[in-house]
Amino acid sequence: MKVLIISNDSALHRQLAALCASHAPPLTLVAMRDGLQDATERLVNDTPQLVILDACDVGAGEAEMLERLTAQYPQASFMLLTANQSQDMLLRAMRAGVREVLALPLVAAAFDDALARIAQINGPASSRDGKVLAVISCKGGSGATFLAANLGYALATVGQKKVLLIDLNQQFGDAALYVSDKKPVMTLADICIQIARIDAPFLEASLLSVAPNFGILAASEDAASASHVKPEHIDTILRLARHSYDFIVLDIGRQIDAISIRALDNADLIYPVLQLALPDIRDGRRLLDIFRSLGYRRDNIRLIVNRYEKGGKLHLVDLESTLGADVVHTIPNDYVAVTDSVNQGVPLLQQSQNSAAAKSLVLLVEQIVERPAGDDGRILSRLFGKIFS
Ligand SMILES: Nc1ncnc2c1ncn2[C@@H]1O[C@H](COP(=O)(O)OP(=O)(O)OP(=O)(O)O)[C@@H](O)[C@H]1O
Ligand SMILES: [Mg+2]
């Protein structure tokens, strides 16, 4: 693995160089930089796979520079070394895609453990066995796209998983706009037109990159191009994606047709999204009847109530008994934070990390991400516990 070290502490340089050299297999030091500014201005030609950043001298104002650096090396894993960094800085680092935060003075065993985790995440494509999570709205405007896009981002950043979001809306697909201001270069239809040449690098190169380990395959631009997407293409793309990503989140949209049914057939879990209102419940009932007639297992269907407000006339238990499915999660109604995020095309966890809806997304990630045996820690506390415990 090729390593870039960013630090102006010569003793730490020496320690890291020694640790890299003694690691099995040895890590190759390709460059050293004095600080974040130096690193963002002088890019390394021999692209590093691991960037180790000594954050002791990184000020709160330099968080944006860190975001620029992670964007400059989108394929690299980032390791942050810190003596006593503010929680705000750590959260920004995590959102920028930093995978590991280690305390200084650096302990060799902790460094080795972090490298093992990075190696596992970057492991050979065939070692993954990705899960397909289908998000579908019971009624227009329930919040399925908001949830799919932000859940994808949250799984990638807080959950530290490699995530692909596929926007399957055949008209008016807009998932990329919810979390990015960049325009997608390729769409699902473009890939389907060239389905014979699809492989993992081609798929990865077709994505709109939102975070180092989160990419979006954007929706077809219009109904005419969407006609190139065939059900068997969905099988091919998902079969391939399972080998390269930990989670493939699908924004199914609202329509039930050959494409969405093939996507749902492939899903490990289906998340129908609805609000606690009679029209949503009626449409939810119809949708769940369709799922039953398609033979989908009840325990793979996980209702999510969005824009939930406690104390209303309708209760979750009434909804569960009417629909015959369990509500696994509620997302609070959080108009200001969600509207700001959606309008600016910035993921909610980045835009308003302390909002009620953002906290609820983190809880959903904790529910979805399987923890290693014996690990009963919460994701955020696990990441920050190293520093704050
Ligand atoms: N938890 C929430 N709190 C407040 N507003 C929300 C919340 N979730 C979604 N919204 C708002 O609801 C609007 C509709 O959400 P979204 O576009 O995700 O729905 P959808 O189910 O994908 O709709 P469509 O059927 O049109 O695809 C968004 O513009 C967003 O601002
Ligand atoms: Mg939508």
XYZ file of C-alpha atoms in Angstrom, residues 189 365 373:
3
model
C -29.588 4.308 -19.024
C -27.539 3.176 10.400
C -19.248 -10.182 17.323
